[in-house]
mmCIF file of C-alpha atoms in Angstrom:
data_model
loop_
_atom_site.group_PDB
_atom_site.id
_atom_site.type_symbol
_atom_site.label_atom_id
_atom_site.label_comp_id
_atom_site.label_asym_id
_atom_site.label_seq_id
_atom_site.Cartn_x
_atom_site.Cartn_y
_atom_site.Cartn_z
ATOM 1 C CA UNK A 856 31.936 3.644 -13.299
ATOM 2 C CA UNK A 857 30.043 6.815 -12.402
ATOM 3 C CA UNK A 858 26.359 7.193 -11.573
ATOM 4 C CA UNK A 859 24.199 10.171 -10.744
ATOM 5 C CA UNK A 860 23.142 10.721 -7.149
ATOM 6 C CA UNK A 861 19.618 12.119 -7.118
ATOM 7 C CA UNK A 862 17.304 13.294 -4.377
ATOM 8 C CA UNK A 863 13.629 12.456 -3.965
ATOM 9 C CA UNK A 864 12.750 15.461 -6.114
ATOM 10 C CA UNK A 865 14.567 13.739 -9.005
ATOM 11 C CA UNK A 866 17.263 16.413 -9.042
ATOM 12 C CA UNK A 867 20.922 15.527 -9.477
ATOM 13 C CA UNK A 868 22.843 16.393 -6.321
ATOM 14 C CA UNK A 869 26.150 14.703 -7.096
ATOM 15 C CA UNK A 870 27.933 11.654 -8.435
ATOM 16 C CA UNK A 871 28.820 8.317 -6.908
ATOM 17 C CA UNK A 872 31.387 5.709 -7.880
ATOM 18 C CA UNK A 873 30.040 2.272 -8.735
ATOM 19 C CA UNK A 874 32.598 -0.517 -8.594
ATOM 20 C CA UNK A 875 32.905 -2.289 -11.939
ATOM 21 C CA UNK A 876 33.408 -5.587 -10.142
ATOM 22 C CA UNK A 877 29.891 -5.237 -8.698
ATOM 23 C CA UNK A 878 27.883 -3.238 -11.231
ATOM 24 C CA UNK A 879 29.568 -4.074 -14.551
ATOM 25 C CA UNK A 880 29.641 -7.858 -14.576
ATOM 26 C CA UNK A 881 28.818 -9.827 -17.757
ATOM 27 C CA UNK A 882 25.129 -10.744 -17.764
ATOM 28 C CA UNK A 883 24.965 -14.505 -17.208
ATOM 29 C CA UNK A 884 21.351 -15.650 -17.461
ATOM 30 C CA UNK A 885 22.334 -19.171 -16.454
ATOM 31 C CA UNK A 886 23.671 -17.893 -13.129
ATOM 32 C CA UNK A 887 20.536 -15.818 -12.498
ATOM 33 C CA UNK A 888 18.358 -18.820 -13.364
ATOM 34 C CA UNK A 889 20.215 -21.068 -10.930
ATOM 35 C CA UNK A 890 20.035 -18.446 -8.173
ATOM 36 C CA UNK A 891 16.264 -18.019 -8.550
ATOM 37 C CA UNK A 892 15.743 -21.791 -8.534
ATOM 38 C CA UNK A 893 17.884 -22.078 -5.409
ATOM 39 C CA UNK A 894 15.976 -19.356 -3.562
ATOM 40 C CA UNK A 895 12.562 -20.744 -4.492
ATOM 41 C CA UNK A 896 13.631 -24.265 -3.518
ATOM 42 C CA UNK A 897 14.603 -22.979 -0.059
ATOM 43 C CA UNK A 898 11.170 -21.399 0.339
ATOM 44 C CA UNK A 899 9.221 -24.580 -0.405
ATOM 45 C CA UNK A 900 7.436 -25.919 2.663
ATOM 46 C CA UNK A 901 7.921 -29.570 1.760
ATOM 47 C CA UNK A 902 5.053 -30.611 4.046
ATOM 48 C CA UNK A 903 3.362 -32.959 1.565
ATOM 49 C CA UNK A 904 2.459 -36.277 3.184
ATOM 50 C CA UNK A 905 0.244 -39.272 2.373
ATOM 51 C CA UNK A 906 -0.153 -42.451 4.392
ATOM 52 C CA UNK A 907 1.467 -45.672 3.258
ATOM 53 C CA UNK A 908 0.072 -49.128 4.067
ATOM 54 C CA UNK A 909 2.016 -49.166 7.338
ATOM 55 C CA UNK A 910 0.434 -45.876 8.460
ATOM 56 C CA UNK A 911 -3.203 -46.504 7.521
ATOM 57 C CA UNK A 912 -5.500 -47.253 10.454
ATOM 58 C CA UNK A 913 -6.961 -50.747 10.431
ATOM 59 C CA UNK A 914 -6.443 -54.372 11.280
ATOM 60 C CA UNK A 915 -3.628 -56.446 9.830
ATOM 61 C CA UNK A 916 -5.796 -59.557 10.024
ATOM 62 C CA UNK A 917 -6.292 -61.569 6.845
ATOM 63 C CA UNK A 918 -9.722 -60.355 5.570
ATOM 64 C CA UNK A 919 -11.016 -63.798 4.570
ATOM 65 C CA UNK A 920 -9.778 -67.305 4.323
ATOM 66 C CA UNK A 921 -7.458 -68.265 1.497
ATOM 67 C CA UNK A 922 -9.803 -70.622 -0.341
ATOM 68 C CA UNK A 923 -13.473 -71.279 -0.822
ATOM 69 C CA UNK A 924 -14.946 -67.744 -0.933
ATOM 70 C CA UNK A 925 -14.639 -67.144 -4.665
ATOM 71 C CA UNK A 926 -12.760 -63.923 -3.970
ATOM 72 C CA UNK A 927 -9.167 -63.251 -4.891
ATOM 73 C CA UNK A 928 -6.783 -64.089 -2.089
ATOM 74 C CA UNK A 929 -5.871 -61.151 0.135
ATOM 75 C CA UNK A 930 -3.494 -60.784 3.028
ATOM 76 C CA UNK A 931 -4.433 -57.283 4.192
ATOM 77 C CA UNK A 932 -7.062 -54.605 3.673
ATOM 78 C CA UNK A 933 -4.366 -51.926 3.871
ATOM 79 C CA UNK A 934 -2.630 -52.623 0.566
ATOM 80 C CA UNK A 935 -2.524 -49.893 -2.109
ATOM 81 C CA UNK A 936 -4.850 -51.910 -4.364
ATOM 82 C CA UNK A 937 -7.640 -51.925 -1.759
ATOM 83 C CA UNK A 938 -10.230 -49.192 -1.216
ATOM 84 C CA UNK A 939 -9.108 -47.210 1.827
ATOM 85 C CA UNK A 940 -5.644 -48.718 1.683
ATOM 86 C CA UNK A 941 -2.326 -46.909 1.820
ATOM 87 C CA UNK A 942 -0.640 -45.197 -1.116
ATOM 88 C CA UNK A 943 2.256 -46.880 -2.869
ATOM 89 C CA UNK A 944 5.441 -44.767 -2.935
ATOM 90 C CA UNK A 945 3.599 -42.035 -1.023
ATOM 91 C CA UNK A 946 5.063 -38.507 -0.861
ATOM 92 C CA UNK A 947 6.639 -37.730 2.494
ATOM 93 C CA UNK A 948 7.786 -34.474 4.146
ATOM 94 C CA UNK A 949 11.169 -33.391 2.833
ATOM 95 C CA UNK A 950 13.408 -30.382 2.371
ATOM 96 C CA UNK A 951 13.955 -29.146 -1.177
ATOM 97 C CA UNK A 952 16.901 -27.005 -0.111
ATOM 98 C CA UNK A 953 20.285 -27.620 -1.694
ATOM 99 C CA UNK A 954 23.643 -25.941 -1.320
ATOM 100 C CA UNK A 955 25.280 -23.316 -3.495
ATOM 101 C CA UNK A 956 28.754 -22.187 -2.577
ATOM 102 C CA UNK A 957 29.277 -18.643 -1.348
ATOM 103 C CA UNK A 958 31.389 -17.590 -4.334
ATOM 104 C CA UNK A 959 28.573 -18.538 -6.725
ATOM 105 C CA UNK A 960 25.952 -16.708 -4.636
ATOM 106 C CA UNK A 961 28.026 -13.516 -4.585
ATOM 107 C CA UNK A 962 28.542 -13.829 -8.343
ATOM 108 C CA UNK A 963 24.777 -14.133 -8.781
ATOM 109 C CA UNK A 964 24.078 -11.011 -6.716
ATOM 110 C CA UNK A 965 26.669 -9.001 -8.645
ATOM 111 C CA UNK A 966 25.171 -10.218 -11.936
ATOM 112 C CA UNK A 967 21.672 -9.115 -10.890
ATOM 113 C CA UNK A 968 22.971 -5.681 -9.843
ATOM 114 C CA UNK A 969 24.843 -5.373 -13.142
ATOM 115 C CA UNK A 970 21.679 -6.266 -15.051
ATOM 116 C CA UNK A 971 19.715 -3.441 -13.441
ATOM 117 C CA UNK A 972 22.577 -1.008 -14.045
ATOM 118 C CA UNK A 973 22.872 -1.997 -17.724
ATOM 119 C CA UNK A 974 19.110 -1.609 -18.219
ATOM 120 C CA UNK A 975 19.128 1.869 -16.664
ATOM 121 C CA UNK A 976 16.847 0.646 -13.886
ATOM 122 C CA UNK A 977 19.243 1.405 -11.037
ATOM 123 C CA UNK A 978 18.720 4.652 -9.123
ATOM 124 C CA UNK A 979 21.002 5.934 -6.366
ATOM 125 C CA UNK A 980 18.988 8.201 -4.080
ATOM 126 C CA UNK A 981 20.156 10.554 -1.339
ATOM 127 C CA UNK A 982 17.889 10.073 1.685
ATOM 128 C CA UNK A 983 20.038 11.863 4.265
ATOM 129 C CA UNK A 984 17.602 14.791 4.346
ATOM 130 C CA UNK A 985 14.791 12.531 5.532
ATOM 131 C CA UNK A 986 14.421 12.668 9.284
ATOM 132 C CA UNK A 987 11.625 11.952 11.723
ATOM 133 C CA UNK A 988 8.109 11.080 10.647
ATOM 134 C CA UNK A 989 7.204 11.286 6.978
ATOM 135 C CA UNK A 990 3.841 10.649 5.372
ATOM 136 C CA UNK A 991 3.208 7.863 2.921
ATOM 137 C CA UNK A 992 1.468 10.147 0.429
ATOM 138 C CA UNK A 993 4.495 12.474 0.402
ATOM 139 C CA UNK A 994 6.906 9.628 -0.300
ATOM 140 C CA UNK A 995 4.532 8.175 -2.914
ATOM 141 C CA UNK A 996 4.436 11.475 -4.808
ATOM 142 C CA UNK A 997 8.224 11.744 -4.677
ATOM 143 C CA UNK A 998 8.653 8.207 -6.000
ATOM 144 C CA UNK A 999 6.265 9.098 -8.800
ATOM 145 C CA UNK A 1000 8.567 11.995 -9.713
ATOM 146 C CA UNK A 1001 11.415 9.490 -9.883
ATOM 147 C CA UNK A 1002 9.406 7.442 -12.359
ATOM 148 C CA UNK A 1003 9.328 4.566 -9.897
ATOM 149 C CA UNK A 1004 6.399 2.164 -9.941
ATOM 150 C CA UNK A 1005 7.241 -1.434 -9.095
ATOM 151 C CA UNK A 1006 10.419 -0.926 -7.113
ATOM 152 C CA UNK A 1007 12.698 -2.492 -4.555
ATOM 153 C CA UNK A 1008 14.256 0.066 -2.210
ATOM 154 C CA UNK A 1009 17.508 -0.949 -0.562
ATOM 155 C CA UNK A 1010 18.181 0.822 2.721
ATOM 156 C CA UNK A 1011 21.300 0.947 4.860
ATOM 157 C CA UNK A 1012 21.833 -0.873 8.124
ATOM 158 C CA UNK A 1013 21.168 2.345 10.042
ATOM 159 C CA UNK A 1014 17.396 2.318 10.307
ATOM 160 C CA UNK A 1015 15.323 5.238 9.077
ATOM 161 C CA UNK A 1016 12.080 4.163 10.706
ATOM 162 C CA UNK A 1017 9.969 7.034 9.403
ATOM 163 C CA UNK A 1018 11.061 6.511 5.817
ATOM 164 C CA UNK A 1019 10.767 2.712 5.998
ATOM 165 C CA UNK A 1020 7.268 2.814 7.510
ATOM 166 C CA UNK A 1021 6.061 5.331 4.943
ATOM 167 C CA UNK A 1022 7.414 3.385 1.981
ATOM 168 C CA UNK A 1023 6.174 0.017 3.234
ATOM 169 C CA UNK A 1024 2.566 1.159 2.789
ATOM 170 C CA UNK A 1025 2.992 1.872 -0.924
ATOM 171 C CA UNK A 1026 1.665 -0.741 -3.320
ATOM 172 C CA UNK A 1027 4.267 -2.578 -5.439
ATOM 173 C CA UNK A 1028 7.120 -0.970 -3.471
ATOM 174 C CA UNK A 1029 9.190 -3.083 -1.078
ATOM 175 C CA UNK A 1030 11.991 -2.112 1.299
ATOM 176 C CA UNK A 1031 14.886 -4.391 2.173
ATOM 177 C CA UNK A 1032 18.122 -3.864 4.155
ATOM 178 C CA UNK A 1033 21.284 -4.110 2.078
ATOM 179 C CA UNK A 1034 22.449 -7.219 3.920
ATOM 180 C CA UNK A 1035 19.197 -8.951 2.912
ATOM 181 C CA UNK A 1036 19.451 -8.052 -0.773
ATOM 182 C CA UNK A 1037 18.925 -11.074 -3.014
ATOM 183 C CA UNK A 1038 18.659 -12.013 -6.685
ATOM 184 C CA UNK A 1039 15.000 -13.054 -6.677
ATOM 185 C CA UNK A 1040 13.738 -9.772 -5.191
ATOM 186 C CA UNK A 1041 15.929 -7.734 -7.545
ATOM 187 C CA UNK A 1042 14.612 -9.509 -10.644
ATOM 188 C CA UNK A 1043 10.935 -9.405 -9.719
ATOM 189 C CA UNK A 1044 10.944 -5.596 -9.404
ATOM 190 C CA UNK A 1045 11.211 -3.216 -12.347
ATOM 191 C CA UNK A 1046 13.443 -0.667 -10.618
ATOM 192 C CA UNK A 1047 16.154 -0.995 -7.998
ATOM 193 C CA UNK A 1048 16.439 2.081 -5.770
ATOM 194 C CA UNK A 1049 19.530 2.136 -3.555
ATOM 195 C CA UNK A 1050 20.020 4.782 -0.883
ATOM 196 C CA UNK A 1051 23.429 6.412 -0.634
ATOM 197 C CA UNK A 1052 24.031 4.802 2.772
ATOM 198 C CA UNK A 1053 23.110 1.363 1.460
ATOM 199 C CA UNK A 1054 25.386 1.762 -1.567
ATOM 200 C CA UNK A 1055 28.478 2.344 0.563
ATOM 201 C CA UNK A 1056 27.678 -0.585 2.835
ATOM 202 C CA UNK A 1057 26.829 -2.866 -0.096
ATOM 203 C CA UNK A 1058 30.043 -2.109 -1.974
ATOM 204 C CA UNK A 1059 32.139 -2.609 1.157
ATOM 205 C CA UNK A 1060 30.464 -5.969 1.719
ATOM 206 C CA UNK A 1061 30.825 -7.288 -1.833
ATOM 207 C CA UNK A 1062 34.179 -5.913 -2.932
#
């Protein structure tokens, strides 16, 4: 599978090979759905907590004698039926994380990449000419030429600090290293922009 390699001026400067096993997978919405649920479950704080009757501050003394007061018999003021008492079946801190096997996670990432490729929302960009400090407004204008608005830019492991810093200040544009690429971030952006360095590293990692 061939794809155009473009520069930041939106000019074609060559071609790159995209592995069919990574960028031409059948689109399985059920896999994407499960991957997003898994990622969001891992992000949940799980810090909810309410006191039960054993945790509420107060005396455990019987509030009044059993008979002769005209009141219903009570053994504690900390029961869930009493004002100021503990909560029955109270929520407690917990982890919402669950396991997905590695094979399934890789399948999900390949499916998300294939979805962007099939939609025409995958751009392979040559950033080798970028060196040193670059200005945010310059990068923003170049991304506009690419027709990129809400985009996720995937960079290689070799850091391009000037480029990364400039892009990170642009609204609706996020930068992520290729080894941190994930299904949720791919799906929540309109366009996936992959640098030529990141493409080679990504394909070597997933093939």
